[in-house]
Amino acid sequence: MQRYTGTGGGSGVGSNGIGGASSRDNTRIESSYSASSFSNSRRQSQLAPYKLKCDRESLNGRSYSTHVTSLHFIMLFRLGPPDFYPQTTNCPEETLTREYLQSGYKETVEGIEEAREIALSQGFSFSKPESILKLKEQLRKRLRAINESRSQKRKAGQVYGVPLSGQLLTKSGVFPEQKPCNEDGRRKWIEALSQPHKQLHSLSDHVPHGYRRKALFEVLIRHNVPFLRASWFIKVNYLNQVRPSSINVSSAALDKAHIARSDLWSKDVVEYMLQLLDEFFPKDGSNVPFPNKNQSSQNYIGVHYETSQKVDSCSTPDADEPSLHFKWQYMCRLVLWHLAEGLMHPAPIIEFILNQLQEKESLEAFELLLPFIFDVIDSVALSQTYVRTVVDLLAQKIHDLSSNFSSSINTSEKLSFIDSIVEIVRYLMVSVPDTFVALDCFPLPACVVPDLHCKNAYLKSPDSLYNKQFDTRDAYLRYLSCGYIISSVHKRASNLSKIVNPSLQAHGAAKVLQVLDRALITGNIMIAYTSLFEDLLDTVVEERWIAEISPPLRSSLKWIGTITWSFICSVFFLCEWATCNYRDCRTSMPRHVKFSGRKDFSQIYFAVSILKLKMEDLLNSNQCRERKFSVGLCGKNSSEQDTLLGGTVVENVCVARNNSKALPDRKNKKGIFESPGPLHDILVCWLDQHEIGKAGSFKDVELFLLELIRNGIFYPHAYVRQLIVSGIMDKDDNLLDLERQQRHRRILQQLPGYCLFNILEEARIVNIPFLSEISHAYSNERRLVLQGRLCSKSNELTIRDDVGSTFSLQNDTDYSTGAPESHHAKIDRVTQLKILISNFLRFPLPYTMPMVSPDESNGISKRISGSLESKVDTAEEKIGCDECRKEKRQKLTDDRTSILQGFSSHHSDDEGNWWVKKGPKSQESFKVEHPPKLIKNTSRGRQKIVRKTQSLAQLASTRIESSQGASTSHVCDNKIGCPHHHSGPDAEAPKDASRIISGIQSDICKALKQLRLLERRSISIWLLKSIRQLIEENEKAPSKVSNCSDVFSVSPDDRGSSRWKLGEDEFLFIIYIFDISCDLVSAVRFLILLLPKVISRSSTVMHGARNSMLPKNREGQVCQIGETILFSSLQRYSLLCITWLLNILQTFLCLLLIQFVFVGSTYLSCVVNRASFQTCLPPLFAFSP
Amino acid sequence: MFHLCCGSKQLLDPDKVDVVHRLDKEKCLTLEEFRLIKIHMSIHIWRLALHVKVRQRVIATAITYFRRVYTSLSYRNLVRKSMSEYDPRLVAPTCLYLASKVEESTVQARLLVFYIKKMCNYSSLFPISSSDEKYRFEIKDILEMEMKVLEALDYYLVVFHPYRPLLQLLQDANITDLTQVAWGLVNDTYKMDLILIHPPHMIALACIYIACVLKDKDLTSWFEELRADMNIVKNIAMEILEFFEYCRPDPKNNILLPEDRINAALNKVAAKP
């Protein structure tokens, strides 16, 4: 804080008088305070009254100037000097009035009553701390405004009307005047200047005129004036030459004058140096001999400025003319000095040097000019033009020097020259690599930088090399690092050229997007594939995208280093395209193409197929490479640029090779836990950087992942291990890390280990025996990752889990308690659901057994399924078709409720535990007791929950009852429940799958909906598998039991084993399950599986119609579905069908239909069989055996 | 005038103002307690003055005296007085007595004593632990102390207040409607040591500065024409705001001070060694 300083020297009224007398003299003249007093005092008194005077400036207004009229004066001096109140004749204190006489002098304040002046306070304005803060902020803001406005006005010279003076303004430099002087005096003065002990102060009185330009240099050099003093003299000289226009000028004018002086001085220097050079190299061609060449050349290059003056002065000042070399050296150092001090502009010097270098080709001239290059190198670096010229020149010089052996100079000298030139070039390279990007000076001579492009061998054996060319290992390393700089310059240049290339610029992504969209419709995978991996070139986007991956993960993935960024980004791009759900590629479809199906996930399937293709490609190329390059290294994947800059890449490629070797026998090895290949690593990276909420819903990502897993591209077990290894799940440095962790956990939560079995089994990445081991290990590691978070931040979990709503809650409790029952209960849920479905679909006994992974105990499920099955069976046996319905349904409902209560979505956390703990046991009790009783008995607390579920169950059952009464078509139970009823193949209007859901189905569906996608998927896979098996069984069966014809003669015994039939309702229900599991591939597979059956059946029907043997054969068929319903279902998946099967399947289907109608069915029934499908379909879509 | 007199010489460095005397330090008086006592006694003087009905100028002068007594005068290297030697509870009314004489509106000492007693009796008027006998003094105590205070002040009784420049500046800036607000702020500055540190016109400017912000008047053009260091003005304004932040006056304008701490501090210094 500034101190307030008083200026007054002494005392005024009532002071104790320190230096009183003298100050009093100063203080009497006049007052500038009051206008009236001013005029009054002038008017009346001859006898000058005693007046106080203040030498302080008035607080505002303008300083006095003589030409101002008095009226002006009044206006200008509104406020006098601060805190200065001289006595005036008419001031109230001096004027005695009647009132003052009676009650003494009383000061009155306008605007304030006398009584209130004490009480006034502003404290209440500051009762709130926030208002004080606001006030403070405003105070600061206003101060800034005032200061800004002041500085602006000051620049324009407006503040006080006249130029600023006093403290507010730094005084413009006062410099010694030059004076005319005779020759002798001048000589003496210069001699004095050259002697350090003479004070400049004394010299400044007689600065002589007459030293200008050449004379000035000559005299300085002759007397070898020290640079400090020489600079002073030069400053004085040029200040006198270019004088500031007046004393009071604005700073802009001062700057201008300064620039003019510098210009003049630079011009003079260049001129003189040109003269010197001309003397060195006269026009007639006779060179001035170079004395002490060996010494000087070294001095010039390296240490010229360090040599002391005395050594350099080869002649005494007063003696003859100093040598040219001495002059040159003096100038050299003067220029260095003045450049550093900013007295000179570098541009004229640089231009001079460059011109001379271009003009004079001799090595001597170069030798002379080289030191100047060192002086101005930093200024050179600032200009691209200069750098270009200098580098061109120097490269040429190096070339000349190294090629021209006939030169007169010896080799060692030449080498030292080359060394210095090389150093200059390298300096420029290091300091302004960006400038080199635009330069076409490449290739630079090998002595400057190694060419890392073509000399890998050169690099590999440094030991032999640096012995020859480099003195030390450091020098060698420096040399190499320059090579790296140049290679990065190359890389940048090529990137830039790519960016500015109009064919690549920004069109890449759009083009690829278009191709992908079109390919999705046309089904042409190859076009999309080539376009994706070739057209997508955008280095800027690549860099940004790659940077988004968390570094620890990136460094821990072993494949990621071996692949190019563009590959990574292509895959990223594809993934984003597949999971992006806000843009529907179908909106951009050509007009004539229409799809009947709803919006599906065909993009995901399409992307997966592209990735699968890529994976195979990679595998093939690896194997090819394996064969080709058994020795040595080669990175097809890693581009030139990438391999160049990393020694590690070499290692990576080796690793890659080893892995590719290991790939074929992966199925049997523990290596399964390692990443299967670069594609997998890229996908992990994508998951790491993909913000789920941003571009696509989580469902898309989930489904995408599932499909990847199913196709053996993505290994969850490898993924979870990579997460653990990379350590990103333990870091919580910043919010970004936490977000990533959450992302990964969210994915992992959706991939429970026990359901993985089915899907991995389908992926066929390992043999079945290893599968259980894998899923076991995966479950453990997954739990580790998820629990790691639980331990640290259990609170966040429940809040942040927005995905799984109820289910994620249950998951959390599951792995937090870690109790085996809960785990099993969870497994049971899937198992039970499978049982329910199989019961509902009336699978024969062997198939009701859901395929639980072997490591999981399925005792419970066995028991349940057994009991349920037997119940259903007995019920069916005992009771006839119409009468049985009610009772059977009741029982079924009971069972169902007991099982399904766990799926109620209304459970709180506690409730979730509740059913988990009681589990299967409670089923019994429920079965025994009657619902109303329960309600009565339940009283409070936990019972309440029971009642809730109970009432739910009741509700469900009553709903079913009522729906029976209503007999709407909505409830399609007429034909489901009883085996004696068969849905006729007659052309029933195709029903939408959603319409069928009711009763048991709706409950199953509800339960299904609460499952995670993976769990649903495992159910759907199991379902397809069972159905396929059943159908195959049944196909075999009729051959054996072909004589069994009548419906009513079917004995209960063989029903279970052979006579499973698929009615329309079941069919639609199955389709619905596939739909809800988002397992469209299974759905299509299922449909295609049925296709030959239906068609063949139809053909027989038609035959039958002709031959009147319809009833017989019909009963033997598994599928009892109308072809219309089948086709309409197929239509639902039109886009999917088209994308995958377009060329084959759809045309085939069209053909099929047409032929079916026109040609006749006999021919077709032979054509359309499974074999034909299998051969026709692309390998991607092959049926699993 | 201020500069010609010793006024400007009397100004002190802020870090010299807030220094606890050696003797007080021995009695474990902290700097904050020292400050609290000063604030408290300023308010005490003001309350007393409300009873005896004097002009604001007298109060201001009295408070300035009070503060000067406990602060060293830099130009004379005068030894300051400690609170243990000079009981602030006695120095405060004495200063008011002296100020009333200097400012030509003399209040009789007996009147002062009377009002002090009255204040002590009516606790509503005298919130500080009401019936504290330690505030009561006799006439002779005051007269005796007057001499001591005069000596402590080095008989330098001239005080320049910001009131006069305030009115002048307000008129110049043509914002006489802000007179009450600015005046109130100047009154408030006497709860601080500002008068000992800054020249009066700077304090006045700072108060105008705050008043402008409070009443949302834009005086930028007027301020920028002033030949005053606006940084200092701002700093003074900040200091005033910081004081209010420290004291947290309630909406009724009562400055709430921790009574028990003040009493404890006063008892500390009053305790016999």
mmCIF file of C-alpha atoms in Angstrom, chain A residues 546-673:
data_model
loop_
_atom_site.group_PDB
_atom_site.id
_atom_site.type_symbol
_atom_site.label_atom_id
_atom_site.label_comp_id
_atom_site.label_asym_id
_atom_site.label_seq_id
_atom_site.Cartn_x
_atom_site.Cartn_y
_atom_site.Cartn_z
ATOM 1 C CA ILE A 546 -6.818 -41.764 -29.617
ATOM 2 C CA ALA A 547 -6.142 -39.171 -26.961
ATOM 3 C CA GLU A 548 -9.484 -39.928 -25.386
ATOM 4 C CA ILE A 549 -8.451 -43.423 -24.445
ATOM 5 C CA SER A 550 -7.060 -43.518 -20.965
ATOM 6 C CA PRO A 551 -3.284 -43.770 -21.212
ATOM 7 C CA PRO A 552 -2.739 -46.584 -18.694
ATOM 8 C CA LEU A 553 -5.143 -48.768 -20.581
ATOM 9 C CA ARG A 554 -3.576 -47.931 -23.873
ATOM 10 C CA SER A 555 -0.128 -48.743 -22.625
ATOM 11 C CA SER A 556 -1.212 -51.989 -21.057
ATOM 12 C CA LEU A 557 -2.811 -53.382 -24.174
ATOM 13 C CA LYS A 558 -0.202 -55.297 -26.015
ATOM 14 C CA TRP A 559 -1.655 -55.150 -29.479
ATOM 15 C CA ILE A 560 -2.544 -51.570 -29.654
ATOM 16 C CA GLY A 561 1.019 -50.513 -30.390
ATOM 17 C CA THR A 562 1.216 -52.673 -33.449
ATOM 18 C CA ILE A 563 -1.655 -51.151 -35.300
ATOM 19 C CA THR A 564 -2.109 -47.879 -37.017
ATOM 20 C CA TRP A 565 -4.240 -45.138 -35.718
ATOM 21 C CA SER A 566 -6.314 -45.110 -38.803
ATOM 22 C CA PHE A 567 -7.221 -48.733 -38.249
ATOM 23 C CA ILE A 568 -8.182 -48.023 -34.681
ATOM 24 C CA CYS A 569 -10.274 -45.109 -35.726
ATOM 25 C CA SER A 570 -11.962 -47.055 -38.481
ATOM 26 C CA VAL A 571 -13.072 -49.588 -35.936
ATOM 27 C CA PHE A 572 -14.127 -46.820 -33.582
ATOM 28 C CA PHE A 573 -16.074 -45.276 -36.368
ATOM 29 C CA LEU A 574 -17.811 -48.505 -37.152
ATOM 30 C CA CYS A 575 -18.680 -49.066 -33.525
ATOM 31 C CA GLU A 576 -20.101 -45.586 -33.224
ATOM 32 C CA TRP A 577 -22.091 -46.104 -36.371
ATOM 33 C CA ALA A 578 -23.479 -49.368 -35.100
ATOM 34 C CA THR A 579 -24.488 -48.130 -31.677
ATOM 35 C CA CYS A 580 -25.679 -44.730 -32.684
ATOM 36 C CA ASN A 581 -29.405 -44.867 -32.261
ATOM 37 C CA TYR A 582 -30.468 -41.355 -32.927
ATOM 38 C CA ARG A 583 -29.867 -41.537 -36.627
ATOM 39 C CA ASP A 584 -31.790 -44.037 -38.589
ATOM 40 C CA CYS A 585 -30.076 -44.985 -41.756
ATOM 41 C CA ARG A 586 -33.411 -45.851 -43.198
ATOM 42 C CA THR A 587 -34.439 -42.262 -43.447
ATOM 43 C CA SER A 588 -31.871 -41.791 -46.126
ATOM 44 C CA MET A 589 -33.034 -44.736 -48.128
ATOM 45 C CA PRO A 590 -33.937 -44.548 -51.740
ATOM 46 C CA ARG A 591 -37.631 -44.020 -52.215
ATOM 47 C CA HIS A 592 -38.567 -47.181 -53.911
ATOM 48 C CA VAL A 593 -37.140 -49.383 -51.224
ATOM 49 C CA LYS A 594 -39.439 -50.030 -48.349
ATOM 50 C CA PHE A 595 -39.078 -52.256 -45.415
ATOM 51 C CA SER A 596 -41.880 -53.822 -43.627
ATOM 52 C CA GLY A 597 -39.950 -54.517 -40.487
ATOM 53 C CA ARG A 598 -39.699 -52.214 -37.560
ATOM 54 C CA LYS A 599 -36.543 -50.541 -36.438
ATOM 55 C CA ASP A 600 -34.185 -53.257 -35.463
ATOM 56 C CA PHE A 601 -30.586 -53.583 -34.618
ATOM 57 C CA SER A 602 -29.459 -54.539 -38.060
ATOM 58 C CA GLN A 603 -26.652 -52.000 -37.979
ATOM 59 C CA ILE A 604 -25.175 -53.845 -35.089
ATOM 60 C CA TYR A 605 -25.277 -57.131 -36.900
ATOM 61 C CA PHE A 606 -23.847 -55.532 -39.952
ATOM 62 C CA ALA A 607 -21.008 -53.975 -38.017
ATOM 63 C CA VAL A 608 -20.303 -57.259 -36.314
ATOM 64 C CA SER A 609 -20.080 -59.003 -39.624
ATOM 65 C CA ILE A 610 -17.632 -56.423 -40.895
ATOM 66 C CA LEU A 611 -15.549 -56.838 -37.789
ATOM 67 C CA LYS A 612 -15.643 -60.549 -38.179
ATOM 68 C CA LEU A 613 -14.413 -60.187 -41.696
ATOM 69 C CA LYS A 614 -11.658 -57.943 -40.508
ATOM 70 C CA MET A 615 -10.689 -60.404 -37.837
ATOM 71 C CA GLU A 616 -10.354 -63.144 -40.362
ATOM 72 C CA ASP A 617 -8.368 -60.858 -42.580
ATOM 73 C CA LEU A 618 -6.018 -60.031 -39.802
ATOM 74 C CA LEU A 619 -5.605 -63.663 -38.990
ATOM 75 C CA ASN A 620 -4.853 -64.480 -42.603
ATOM 76 C CA SER A 621 -2.424 -61.647 -43.028
ATOM 77 C CA ASN A 622 -0.665 -62.673 -39.863
ATOM 78 C CA GLN A 623 -0.334 -66.166 -41.063
ATOM 79 C CA CYS A 624 0.860 -64.942 -44.436
ATOM 80 C CA ARG A 625 3.411 -62.813 -42.787
ATOM 81 C CA GLU A 626 4.420 -65.690 -40.677
ATOM 82 C CA ARG A 627 5.220 -67.606 -43.743
ATOM 83 C CA LYS A 628 6.838 -64.765 -45.600
ATOM 84 C CA PHE A 629 9.056 -63.280 -42.997
ATOM 85 C CA SER A 630 10.300 -65.915 -40.786
ATOM 86 C CA VAL A 631 13.239 -63.740 -39.937
ATOM 87 C CA GLY A 632 13.454 -59.985 -39.683
ATOM 88 C CA LEU A 633 10.725 -57.638 -38.935
ATOM 89 C CA CYS A 634 7.983 -56.150 -40.835
ATOM 90 C CA GLY A 635 4.926 -54.309 -39.773
ATOM 91 C CA LYS A 636 2.207 -54.407 -42.240
ATOM 92 C CA ASN A 637 -0.094 -53.106 -39.629
ATOM 93 C CA SER A 638 2.239 -50.603 -38.281
ATOM 94 C CA SER A 639 2.820 -47.912 -40.761
ATOM 95 C CA GLU A 640 6.118 -46.498 -41.673
ATOM 96 C CA GLN A 641 5.735 -43.544 -39.410
ATOM 97 C CA ASP A 642 4.816 -45.546 -36.433
ATOM 98 C CA THR A 643 7.563 -48.031 -36.710
ATOM 99 C CA LEU A 644 10.050 -45.329 -37.221
ATOM 100 C CA LEU A 645 9.653 -43.666 -33.943
ATOM 101 C CA GLY A 646 9.451 -46.443 -31.511
ATOM 102 C CA GLY A 647 11.945 -49.051 -30.731
ATOM 103 C CA THR A 648 9.202 -50.778 -28.874
ATOM 104 C CA VAL A 649 7.309 -51.335 -32.031
ATOM 105 C CA VAL A 650 9.895 -53.834 -33.084
ATOM 106 C CA GLU A 651 9.260 -55.729 -29.953
ATOM 107 C CA ASN A 652 5.557 -55.493 -30.437
ATOM 108 C CA VAL A 653 5.684 -56.944 -33.845
ATOM 109 C CA CYS A 654 7.627 -59.863 -32.502
ATOM 110 C CA VAL A 655 5.053 -60.346 -29.845
ATOM 111 C CA ALA A 656 2.361 -60.115 -32.410
ATOM 112 C CA ARG A 657 3.957 -62.791 -34.428
ATOM 113 C CA ASN A 658 4.230 -65.090 -31.515
ATOM 114 C CA ASN A 659 0.648 -64.569 -30.739
ATOM 115 C CA SER A 660 -0.515 -65.166 -34.190
ATOM 116 C CA LYS A 661 1.287 -68.404 -34.028
ATOM 117 C CA ALA A 662 -0.467 -69.197 -30.862
ATOM 118 C CA LEU A 663 -3.797 -68.305 -32.264
ATOM 119 C CA PRO A 664 -4.814 -71.580 -33.897
ATOM 120 C CA ASP A 665 -4.294 -73.637 -30.797
ATOM 121 C CA ARG A 666 -5.787 -71.033 -28.579
ATOM 122 C CA LYS A 667 -8.789 -73.159 -27.974
ATOM 123 C CA ASN A 668 -6.923 -75.438 -25.699
ATOM 124 C CA LYS A 669 -4.670 -73.072 -23.879
ATOM 125 C CA LYS A 670 -4.715 -70.785 -20.994
ATOM 126 C CA GLY A 671 -3.837 -68.086 -23.464
ATOM 127 C CA ILE A 672 -7.517 -67.656 -23.814
ATOM 128 C CA PHE A 673 -7.374 -65.071 -21.092
#
